[in-house]
C-alpha cells in the first residue's frame, strides 16, 4: 500500500493540517511504511510502578522490556518495533510542570507523546533515517530549519563521543554545521539513578528560519529554537556503584511532543494557538464573558487574564484524561496532585475570569470533541468526568468559604503584633486544600504575616513522613529482583524459565480437606548482591532459582507463599522460604541458607498449607465479592485494584456514590448465596485472544500472559468460551493467575468489615472470611447488645449531672470501640447512627440539668444582692460550664449588673467566670477583670471585653475576691 501525507503543511495558513491528521500521519508512517505495531495509549495511572505518580513518558509501559523483567509468555515480550501516541501527565514528583503552566505558552501538565520503539531490532542508522524521512519528506519541514544534537562524550565516565550517530546524520545529508555535540546533561538519557540508559540525539527546529544559522541558539533556552524530537539509544546499564556496563540488547526509545509538532506544522509560535487548544479557549470565552484570549504573557498580561485562559485550558484536559483513566481528585499521591490541579483551575475561573460555578465542567464536551477520536475512552466517560468535576468544584468553593471564616476567627483571637499560627495555616492547607498563596494574600490584606518558619517545619515533617511511606512501598530485598545483566545471562545460557504449574497441583480429599502435592526440584542458580552464583555459604541470604516450583510468587494482587525447602537426603535441615517473586519468567525464592547451597542440589519443596489455603479462600471470595458488587451496584462497577493476604482481602472499585447500609447487606447476601450453593470453581488456560472475546469477562488493566488462565464460578470454561455464550454475564468469570478454592462452599462466610471512599468515585472494601468472618459477626452482636443497654438507660429519668455525664462518657467510649473493632460494616454504620443520636440526647440532657442548676444558684444570688451593680461571690459548681451559665443567668435577669463568681473545687483548683454589663464597656473589660483575679491565684484567664473565664489555685482565693472588688470599683 503506497503511503502518503494527505495534506501539505507548507501551502499557506488555510492548508495547515489539523492536529488529528498530524497524529494519524505519525502513526500510519511507522505502522504502514516501517512495519511497526500500533499500540493504544496506556492509562496515565501507572501500572505496577509505585514510584511514579503518573505515566510521564511514552516508555513507561515498556520498562519491563528495558529491564529484562518482562514475562516471556506475555504480549509485551513479543514486541520488536511499536508505535503509539501516549497520554502523559507531568505534575508532582520529579517531573513537575504544574506551577509553570499558564506563565508561558508551552508548559503543560497533560501532553501527548508520539513515539516509536525498537526492542532489540533496529538501532541508530534506521531510527535516525526514519525520523529524518518523516520530518522532511512527509511533514515537509524545511531541512535548513532543523538542527541535530548528539552526545559529545564524557572522559570522566570513559565515554567517547557518539560519532556513530553523528556520521549517520551526515550521511543523511544534514550539513555538518547543523550537527552539534553536547555533554552528558543534554544528550545522555537515564531512566533513574540506576538502570538502562544511553546517548540520545535530539532534533531542534528554528521558528525564525530565513536562511540564518541558529546553531548558537540550540539548547540555550531560546523560544525561537526548540527541541521537537528526542531519539534515545539504550545501550548501557547504570549499576548501583555508578559505573556503566553495556546492555546485552540495544533498544531505541523516541519521543516527540505532539503539541510542539503541531505548533511547527501549523506555523504558530505558541502551543495554545493550535487547534488542540483554540476550541477550548473559545469555549472559556463563551462561558465567562472575559476579554478574548490574546496570547499575552508577563507584564503585558494585565490582570493575568491570558494566564488564566491557559491554566484552565490545560488543566481541564488533564482532568478529563486522568478521571477517565481512574485517577480522581483525592488526598494522597496522584489523587492529591489532581485535586490541586482542579482547585488551581477553579480559582483562576472564579477569581481571575470571574466565571460562574460550573464553567470548568462545561468545557468537558469540547475537550472530548478535540481528543475523543484519538482516545475513545474520553467519549465513553463524558458524563462521569462532568459529574466528578462539578462535585469537586462545589466542595472546593465550600472549603474556601469555611477557610475564610477560620482565618477571620483566628485573626480576631490573635494578640496584636503576632504572626498567624502555622498550625492553623497547615490545617487549612492540608485538610481543606486551601491554597497557600491565598492564605498569604488574605493575611497581607489584614497586615498580618504567616509564621513561615514554623509552617516550613511542618511541611518538612510531612514530607519526611510521606517519603518514609513511599520507601516502604518500594521493592524490597534485592535478592528477589534480578538485574538486567543476570536476566540476560540466564536467557543467553538457555537456562529454562521456572515451571510453576505445580502451584496448581492440589485436590479436595475424601473428607473435604485440601491436599497439596509435594514438589521436587533442582537448584539452577543462586542470586545474591545483584549477581548470579553457583554457591552460597551458610548464613547468607539469597534468591534461589529452581527448574520447577509449587510456590506461588507474588502477583495478581495475591501475597506469595511461604514455607521451606529441604535438600534430598537431609530431612532435618530446613531452608525457610520467606518471599517468592517472579522476574522475567524465573521464580526466585528468598531464603537464608542454613548450610551451603549449590547449583545442582536436589530439593523438596513444602508450602505452608494453612497460609496458602487462607490466601486461596480470600482470593476466591474476592471473585465472589466482585460479582456481588456488580449485581447490587450495576454492571458499570469496575474493579480498580485488589490485594489478597492470608488475613483478609482488599477490593477497590468504581462507585457513583456512597454504598448504603442496605447495599452492603445485599452484597453480603449475594456472596452468602453463592457460598451456600457450593459452586464448583472451574479453571483453565486458554489463548489470550479467545479469552478476551468472552462477554462479561472481568479483567483489570494489566499485562496478561498468553495463554491466560480463566477462573469461572459454576460454569465450565468450555461453555463460557462458546460463541455467543452469555454465561459470563450470569456468574463470575475473570482472567486470574491466582490460586483458588475448588468449591465456593469452602469460603464458609464473608463479612465486609470496612467500606470507605478513597477518593470521590472510588471505594475500598476490606473483608474477612471463614472463622474471622464468624468472629466479626459475634463481636458485632455483642456490641449491638451493649448499645441497646445504653439506649434503655438513656430513656430512664436521670436528674443527676454526674450520672448523666457518666452515661455520656460510656456512649463516647462505645463509639470509639465500634469505630475500631472488626465487625460487619453495615452493622457498624447502624450502631454509629444510634450512638450519634444517643450522644446528642446525653449532651442535651446535661445542658438542661446544668441550666436548671444554674437557675437555682442565680436565683439565690439575685435575692442576696438585689440589683446591685456588681456581684462578686463564691458558689458551688461542678464545672466551668455550669459556673458560666450562673453568670449568664444573673446578667440576663439583671442587665445592669456585672458579675464575677469563683467556685472552689475538691482538687484545690478554683474556677472563675465573669461578665460585664454592656453599659460599662469599654472602660470595664471582662477579660482584664478575669486576668487580674486569676493572676492573684497564680492562674490564667482569657476572653472578650464582655465575657471571660479562667482558673487558679485555692490558696489565693481570698485575695482574689478582694482584687475582684477593687478592680470593679476602680472601673465603675
PDB file of N, CA and C in Angstrom, residues 620-691:
ATOM      1  N   UNK A 620     -10.693 -16.482  46.152  1.00  0.00           N
ATOM      2  CA  UNK A 620     -11.990 -16.891  45.594  1.00  0.00           C
ATOM      3  C   UNK A 620     -13.087 -15.975  46.117  1.00  0.00           C
ATOM      4  N   UNK A 621     -13.005 -15.609  47.397  1.00  0.00           N
ATOM      5  CA  UNK A 621     -14.003 -14.698  47.968  1.00  0.00           C
ATOM      6  C   UNK A 621     -13.958 -13.336  47.280  1.00  0.00           C
ATOM      7  N   UNK A 622     -12.773 -12.917  46.837  1.00  0.00           N
ATOM      8  CA  UNK A 622     -12.641 -11.649  46.103  1.00  0.00           C
ATOM      9  C   UNK A 622     -13.441 -11.708  44.806  1.00  0.00           C
ATOM     10  N   UNK A 623     -13.381 -12.842  44.119  1.00  0.00           N
ATOM     11  CA  UNK A 623     -14.162 -13.004  42.888  1.00  0.00           C
ATOM     12  C   UNK A 623     -15.670 -12.988  43.184  1.00  0.00           C
ATOM     13  N   UNK A 624     -16.059 -13.647  44.295  1.00  0.00           N
ATOM     14  CA  UNK A 624     -17.473 -13.629  44.689  1.00  0.00           C
ATOM     15  C   UNK A 624     -17.913 -12.194  44.983  1.00  0.00           C
ATOM     16  N   UNK A 625     -17.071 -11.455  45.685  1.00  0.00           N
ATOM     17  CA  UNK A 625     -17.382 -10.071  46.041  1.00  0.00           C
ATOM     18  C   UNK A 625     -17.494  -9.196  44.798  1.00  0.00           C
ATOM     19  N   UNK A 626     -16.586  -9.370  43.854  1.00  0.00           N
ATOM     20  CA  UNK A 626     -16.611  -8.610  42.603  1.00  0.00           C
ATOM     21  C   UNK A 626     -17.936  -8.833  41.879  1.00  0.00           C
ATOM     22  N   UNK A 627     -18.350 -10.089  41.805  1.00  0.00           N
ATOM     23  CA  UNK A 627     -19.615 -10.423  41.143  1.00  0.00           C
ATOM     24  C   UNK A 627     -20.798  -9.824  41.903  1.00  0.00           C
ATOM     25  N   UNK A 628     -20.777  -9.926  43.244  1.00  0.00           N
ATOM     26  CA  UNK A 628     -21.884  -9.420  44.056  1.00  0.00           C
ATOM     27  C   UNK A 628     -22.024  -7.907  43.923  1.00  0.00           C
ATOM     28  N   UNK A 629     -20.912  -7.205  43.890  1.00  0.00           N
ATOM     29  CA  UNK A 629     -20.961  -5.751  43.728  1.00  0.00           C
ATOM     30  C   UNK A 629     -21.583  -5.378  42.394  1.00  0.00           C
ATOM     31  N   UNK A 630     -21.237  -6.138  41.360  1.00  0.00           N
ATOM     32  CA  UNK A 630     -21.819  -5.863  40.036  1.00  0.00           C
ATOM     33  C   UNK A 630     -23.322  -6.110  40.058  1.00  0.00           C
ATOM     34  N   UNK A 631     -23.748  -7.170  40.773  1.00  0.00           N
ATOM     35  CA  UNK A 631     -25.183  -7.483  40.857  1.00  0.00           C
ATOM     36  C   UNK A 631     -25.958  -6.379  41.575  1.00  0.00           C
ATOM     37  N   UNK A 632     -25.371  -5.853  42.661  1.00  0.00           N
ATOM     38  CA  UNK A 632     -26.083  -4.900  43.512  1.00  0.00           C
ATOM     39  C   UNK A 632     -25.941  -3.462  43.019  1.00  0.00           C
ATOM     40  N   UNK A 633     -24.731  -3.082  42.606  1.00  0.00           N
ATOM     41  CA  UNK A 633     -24.476  -1.684  42.234  1.00  0.00           C
ATOM     42  C   UNK A 633     -24.600  -1.415  40.744  1.00  0.00           C
ATOM     43  N   UNK A 634     -24.676  -2.478  39.929  1.00  0.00           N
ATOM     44  CA  UNK A 634     -24.826  -2.288  38.484  1.00  0.00           C
ATOM     45  C   UNK A 634     -23.625  -2.783  37.714  1.00  0.00           C
ATOM     46  N   UNK A 635     -23.829  -3.077  36.442  1.00  0.00           N
ATOM     47  CA  UNK A 635     -22.782  -3.669  35.607  1.00  0.00           C
ATOM     48  C   UNK A 635     -21.652  -2.698  35.285  1.00  0.00           C
ATOM     49  N   UNK A 636     -21.862  -1.400  35.556  1.00  0.00           N
ATOM     50  CA  UNK A 636     -20.794  -0.435  35.314  1.00  0.00           C
ATOM     51  C   UNK A 636     -19.744  -0.422  36.415  1.00  0.00           C
ATOM     52  N   UNK A 637     -19.952  -1.219  37.452  1.00  0.00           N
ATOM     53  CA  UNK A 637     -18.993  -1.270  38.569  1.00  0.00           C
ATOM     54  C   UNK A 637     -17.721  -1.966  38.110  1.00  0.00           C
ATOM     55  N   UNK A 638     -16.608  -1.250  38.138  1.00  0.00           N
ATOM     56  CA  UNK A 638     -15.341  -1.798  37.641  1.00  0.00           C
ATOM     57  C   UNK A 638     -14.323  -1.905  38.765  1.00  0.00           C
ATOM     58  N   UNK A 639     -13.570  -3.001  38.740  1.00  0.00           N
ATOM     59  CA  UNK A 639     -12.500  -3.191  39.713  1.00  0.00           C
ATOM     60  C   UNK A 639     -11.367  -2.217  39.444  1.00  0.00           C
ATOM     61  N   UNK A 640     -10.834  -1.612  40.525  1.00  0.00           N
ATOM     62  CA  UNK A 640      -9.699  -0.697  40.402  1.00  0.00           C
ATOM     63  C   UNK A 640      -8.428  -1.282  41.011  1.00  0.00           C
ATOM     64  N   UNK A 641      -8.573  -2.336  41.765  1.00  0.00           N
ATOM     65  CA  UNK A 641      -7.400  -2.961  42.369  1.00  0.00           C
ATOM     66  C   UNK A 641      -7.820  -3.911  43.465  1.00  0.00           C
ATOM     67  N   UNK A 642      -6.928  -4.821  43.849  1.00  0.00           N
ATOM     68  CA  UNK A 642      -7.222  -5.742  44.948  1.00  0.00           C
ATOM     69  C   UNK A 642      -5.928  -6.230  45.559  1.00  0.00           C
ATOM     70  N   UNK A 643      -6.020  -6.726  46.780  1.00  0.00           N
ATOM     71  CA  UNK A 643      -4.861  -7.313  47.459  1.00  0.00           C
ATOM     72  C   UNK A 643      -5.370  -8.431  48.359  1.00  0.00           C
ATOM     73  N   UNK A 644      -4.824  -9.615  48.171  1.00  0.00           N
ATOM     74  CA  UNK A 644      -5.253 -10.788  48.924  1.00  0.00           C
ATOM     75  C   UNK A 644      -4.119 -11.255  49.824  1.00  0.00           C
ATOM     76  N   UNK A 645      -4.402 -11.354  51.117  1.00  0.00           N
ATOM     77  CA  UNK A 645      -3.443 -11.923  52.064  1.00  0.00           C
ATOM     78  C   UNK A 645      -4.128 -13.078  52.788  1.00  0.00           C
ATOM     79  N   UNK A 646      -3.384 -13.746  53.656  1.00  0.00           N
ATOM     80  CA  UNK A 646      -3.975 -14.840  54.422  1.00  0.00           C
ATOM     81  C   UNK A 646      -4.986 -14.312  55.436  1.00  0.00           C
ATOM     82  N   UNK A 647      -4.845 -13.049  55.856  1.00  0.00           N
ATOM     83  CA  UNK A 647      -5.700 -12.497  56.902  1.00  0.00           C
ATOM     84  C   UNK A 647      -6.990 -11.894  56.358  1.00  0.00           C
ATOM     85  N   UNK A 648      -6.917 -11.232  55.193  1.00  0.00           N
ATOM     86  CA  UNK A 648      -8.076 -10.501  54.702  1.00  0.00           C
ATOM     87  C   UNK A 648      -7.945 -10.250  53.208  1.00  0.00           C
ATOM     88  N   UNK A 649      -8.981  -9.662  52.633  1.00  0.00           N
ATOM     89  CA  UNK A 649      -8.926  -9.244  51.234  1.00  0.00           C
ATOM     90  C   UNK A 649      -9.317  -7.775  51.150  1.00  0.00           C
ATOM     91  N   UNK A 650      -8.699  -7.085  50.198  1.00  0.00           N
ATOM     92  CA  UNK A 650      -8.986  -5.670  49.957  1.00  0.00           C
ATOM     93  C   UNK A 650      -9.429  -5.534  48.512  1.00  0.00           C
ATOM     94  N   UNK A 651     -10.477  -4.743  48.278  1.00  0.00           N
ATOM     95  CA  UNK A 651     -11.021  -4.614  46.926  1.00  0.00           C
ATOM     96  C   UNK A 651     -11.409  -3.167  46.669  1.00  0.00           C
ATOM     97  N   UNK A 652     -10.818  -2.557  45.632  1.00  0.00           N
ATOM     98  CA  UNK A 652     -11.129  -1.180  45.239  1.00  0.00           C
ATOM     99  C   UNK A 652     -11.975  -1.202  43.974  1.00  0.00           C
ATOM    100  N   UNK A 653     -12.986  -0.340  43.920  1.00  0.00           N
ATOM    101  CA  UNK A 653     -13.901  -0.363  42.780  1.00  0.00           C
ATOM    102  C   UNK A 653     -14.520   1.010  42.541  1.00  0.00           C
ATOM    103  N   UNK A 654     -14.999   1.206  41.293  1.00  0.00           N
ATOM    104  CA  UNK A 654     -15.701   2.432  40.930  1.00  0.00           C
ATOM    105  C   UNK A 654     -17.054   2.477  41.623  1.00  0.00           C
ATOM    106  N   UNK A 655     -17.445   3.643  42.081  1.00  0.00           N
ATOM    107  CA  UNK A 655     -18.796   3.802  42.618  1.00  0.00           C
ATOM    108  C   UNK A 655     -19.258   5.228  42.369  1.00  0.00           C
ATOM    109  N   UNK A 656     -20.520   5.404  42.078  1.00  0.00           N
ATOM    110  CA  UNK A 656     -21.024   6.740  41.773  1.00  0.00           C
ATOM    111  C   UNK A 656     -21.428   7.497  43.033  1.00  0.00           C
ATOM    112  N   UNK A 657     -21.482   6.811  44.163  1.00  0.00           N
ATOM    113  CA  UNK A 657     -21.840   7.464  45.417  1.00  0.00           C
ATOM    114  C   UNK A 657     -21.477   6.568  46.573  1.00  0.00           C
ATOM    115  N   UNK A 658     -21.898   6.954  47.767  1.00  0.00           N
ATOM    116  CA  UNK A 658     -21.614   6.139  48.947  1.00  0.00           C
ATOM    117  C   UNK A 658     -22.416   4.842  48.870  1.00  0.00           C
ATOM    118  N   UNK A 659     -21.800   3.751  49.277  1.00  0.00           N
ATOM    119  CA  UNK A 659     -22.510   2.467  49.336  1.00  0.00           C
ATOM    120  C   UNK A 659     -23.343   2.480  50.608  1.00  0.00           C
ATOM    121  N   UNK A 660     -24.636   2.242  50.486  1.00  0.00           N
ATOM    122  CA  UNK A 660     -25.543   2.341  51.633  1.00  0.00           C
ATOM    123  C   UNK A 660     -25.489   1.080  52.482  1.00  0.00           C
ATOM    124  N   UNK A 661     -26.065   1.183  53.684  1.00  0.00           N
ATOM    125  CA  UNK A 661     -26.154   0.028  54.582  1.00  0.00           C
ATOM    126  C   UNK A 661     -26.905  -1.107  53.904  1.00  0.00           C
ATOM    127  N   UNK A 662     -28.009  -0.766  53.253  1.00  0.00           N
ATOM    128  CA  UNK A 662     -28.815  -1.786  52.572  1.00  0.00           C
ATOM    129  C   UNK A 662     -28.014  -2.467  51.463  1.00  0.00           C
ATOM    130  N   UNK A 663     -27.236  -1.697  50.706  1.00  0.00           N
ATOM    131  CA  UNK A 663     -26.438  -2.282  49.623  1.00  0.00           C
ATOM    132  C   UNK A 663     -25.351  -3.202  50.168  1.00  0.00           C
ATOM    133  N   UNK A 664     -24.730  -2.809  51.282  1.00  0.00           N
ATOM    134  CA  UNK A 664     -23.721  -3.672  51.907  1.00  0.00           C
ATOM    135  C   UNK A 664     -24.343  -4.995  52.338  1.00  0.00           C
ATOM    136  N   UNK A 665     -25.542  -4.927  52.907  1.00  0.00           N
ATOM    137  CA  UNK A 665     -26.229  -6.153  53.315  1.00  0.00           C
ATOM    138  C   UNK A 665     -26.559  -7.016  52.093  1.00  0.00           C
ATOM    139  N   UNK A 666     -26.991  -6.375  51.020  1.00  0.00           N
ATOM    140  CA  UNK A 666     -27.338  -7.118  49.802  1.00  0.00           C
ATOM    141  C   UNK A 666     -26.107  -7.792  49.202  1.00  0.00           C
ATOM    142  N   UNK A 667     -24.972  -7.081  49.198  1.00  0.00           N
ATOM    143  CA  UNK A 667     -23.731  -7.653  48.664  1.00  0.00           C
ATOM    144  C   UNK A 667     -23.337  -8.891  49.468  1.00  0.00           C
ATOM    145  N   UNK A 668     -23.375  -8.765  50.792  1.00  0.00           N
ATOM    146  CA  UNK A 668     -23.038  -9.922  51.635  1.00  0.00           C
ATOM    147  C   UNK A 668     -23.997 -11.080  51.372  1.00  0.00           C
ATOM    148  N   UNK A 669     -25.272 -10.781  51.150  1.00  0.00           N
ATOM    149  CA  UNK A 669     -26.261 -11.839  50.916  1.00  0.00           C
ATOM    150  C   UNK A 669     -26.007 -12.570  49.599  1.00  0.00           C
ATOM    151  N   UNK A 670     -25.630 -11.820  48.544  1.00  0.00           N
ATOM    152  CA  UNK A 670     -25.319 -12.462  47.261  1.00  0.00           C
ATOM    153  C   UNK A 670     -24.140 -13.420  47.433  1.00  0.00           C
ATOM    154  N   UNK A 671     -23.122 -12.971  48.177  1.00  0.00           N
ATOM    155  CA  UNK A 671     -21.961 -13.832  48.429  1.00  0.00           C
ATOM    156  C   UNK A 671     -22.376 -15.058  49.233  1.00  0.00           C
ATOM    157  N   UNK A 672     -23.200 -14.855  50.264  1.00  0.00           N
ATOM    158  CA  UNK A 672     -23.664 -15.986  51.086  1.00  0.00           C
ATOM    159  C   UNK A 672     -24.400 -17.012  50.245  1.00  0.00           C
ATOM    160  N   UNK A 673     -25.225 -16.537  49.320  1.00  0.00           N
ATOM    161  CA  UNK A 673     -25.994 -17.456  48.451  1.00  0.00           C
ATOM    162  C   UNK A 673     -25.051 -18.304  47.598  1.00  0.00           C
ATOM    163  N   UNK A 674     -24.006 -17.682  47.050  1.00  0.00           N
ATOM    164  CA  UNK A 674     -23.035 -18.419  46.232  1.00  0.00           C
ATOM    165  C   UNK A 674     -22.244 -19.422  47.068  1.00  0.00           C
ATOM    166  N   UNK A 675     -21.963 -19.052  48.332  1.00  0.00           N
ATOM    167  CA  UNK A 675     -21.267 -19.981  49.226  1.00  0.00           C
ATOM    168  C   UNK A 675     -22.171 -21.177  49.527  1.00  0.00           C
ATOM    169  N   UNK A 676     -23.446 -20.888  49.802  1.00  0.00           N
ATOM    170  CA  UNK A 676     -24.393 -21.959  50.121  1.00  0.00           C
ATOM    171  C   UNK A 676     -24.579 -22.926  48.952  1.00  0.00           C
ATOM    172  N   UNK A 677     -24.531 -22.399  47.731  1.00  0.00           N
ATOM    173  CA  UNK A 677     -24.696 -23.264  46.549  1.00  0.00           C
ATOM    174  C   UNK A 677     -23.490 -24.183  46.351  1.00  0.00           C
ATOM    175  N   UNK A 678     -22.373 -23.837  46.979  1.00  0.00           N
ATOM    176  CA  UNK A 678     -21.144 -24.638  46.871  1.00  0.00           C
ATOM    177  C   UNK A 678     -20.789 -24.904  45.407  1.00  0.00           C
ATOM    178  N   UNK A 679     -20.768 -23.807  44.619  1.00  0.00           N
ATOM    179  CA  UNK A 679     -20.481 -23.913  43.187  1.00  0.00           C
ATOM    180  C   UNK A 679     -19.050 -24.416  42.949  1.00  0.00           C
ATOM    181  N   UNK A 680     -18.887 -25.180  41.893  1.00  0.00           N
ATOM    182  CA  UNK A 680     -17.545 -25.628  41.526  1.00  0.00           C
ATOM    183  C   UNK A 680     -16.784 -24.464  40.885  1.00  0.00           C
ATOM    184  N   UNK A 681     -15.503 -24.358  41.220  1.00  0.00           N
ATOM    185  CA  UNK A 681     -14.654 -23.316  40.638  1.00  0.00           C
ATOM    186  C   UNK A 681     -13.875 -23.946  39.491  1.00  0.00           C
ATOM    187  N   UNK A 682     -14.174 -23.499  38.254  1.00  0.00           N
ATOM    188  CA  UNK A 682     -13.528 -24.058  37.060  1.00  0.00           C
ATOM    189  C   UNK A 682     -12.349 -23.179  36.657  1.00  0.00           C
ATOM    190  N   UNK A 683     -11.233 -23.798  36.310  1.00  0.00           N
ATOM    191  CA  UNK A 683     -10.031 -23.060  35.910  1.00  0.00           C
ATOM    192  C   UNK A 683      -9.403 -23.720  34.698  1.00  0.00           C
ATOM    193  N   UNK A 684      -8.953 -22.905  33.740  1.00  0.00           N
ATOM    194  CA  UNK A 684      -8.295 -23.457  32.548  1.00  0.00           C
ATOM    195  C   UNK A 684      -7.473 -22.375  31.879  1.00  0.00           C
ATOM    196  N   UNK A 685      -6.399 -22.788  31.209  1.00  0.00           N
ATOM    197  CA  UNK A 685      -5.579 -21.865  30.415  1.00  0.00           C
ATOM    198  C   UNK A 685      -6.077 -21.870  28.984  1.00  0.00           C
ATOM    199  N   UNK A 686      -6.275 -20.660  28.428  1.00  0.00           N
ATOM    200  CA  UNK A 686      -6.779 -20.530  27.058  1.00  0.00           C
ATOM    201  C   UNK A 686      -6.006 -19.419  26.358  1.00  0.00           C
ATOM    202  N   UNK A 687      -5.998 -19.412  25.023  1.00  0.00           N
ATOM    203  CA  UNK A 687      -5.328 -18.320  24.300  1.00  0.00           C
ATOM    204  C   UNK A 687      -5.921 -16.967  24.692  1.00  0.00           C
ATOM    205  N   UNK A 688      -5.061 -15.969  24.824  1.00  0.00           N
ATOM    206  CA  UNK A 688      -5.490 -14.652  25.292  1.00  0.00           C
ATOM    207  C   UNK A 688      -6.541 -14.031  24.384  1.00  0.00           C
ATOM    208  N   UNK A 689      -6.369 -14.167  23.072  1.00  0.00           N
ATOM    209  CA  UNK A 689      -7.342 -13.567  22.139  1.00  0.00           C
ATOM    210  C   UNK A 689      -8.712 -14.214  22.299  1.00  0.00           C
ATOM    211  N   UNK A 690      -8.751 -15.512  22.554  1.00  0.00           N
ATOM    212  CA  UNK A 690     -10.018 -16.222  22.757  1.00  0.00           C
ATOM    213  C   UNK A 690     -10.673 -15.760  24.054  1.00  0.00           C
ATOM    214  N   UNK A 691      -9.860 -15.613  25.099  1.00  0.00           N
ATOM    215  CA  UNK A 691     -10.386 -15.198  26.407  1.00  0.00           C
ATOM    216  C   UNK A 691     -10.987 -13.803  26.344  1.00  0.00           C
TER     217      UNK A 691
END
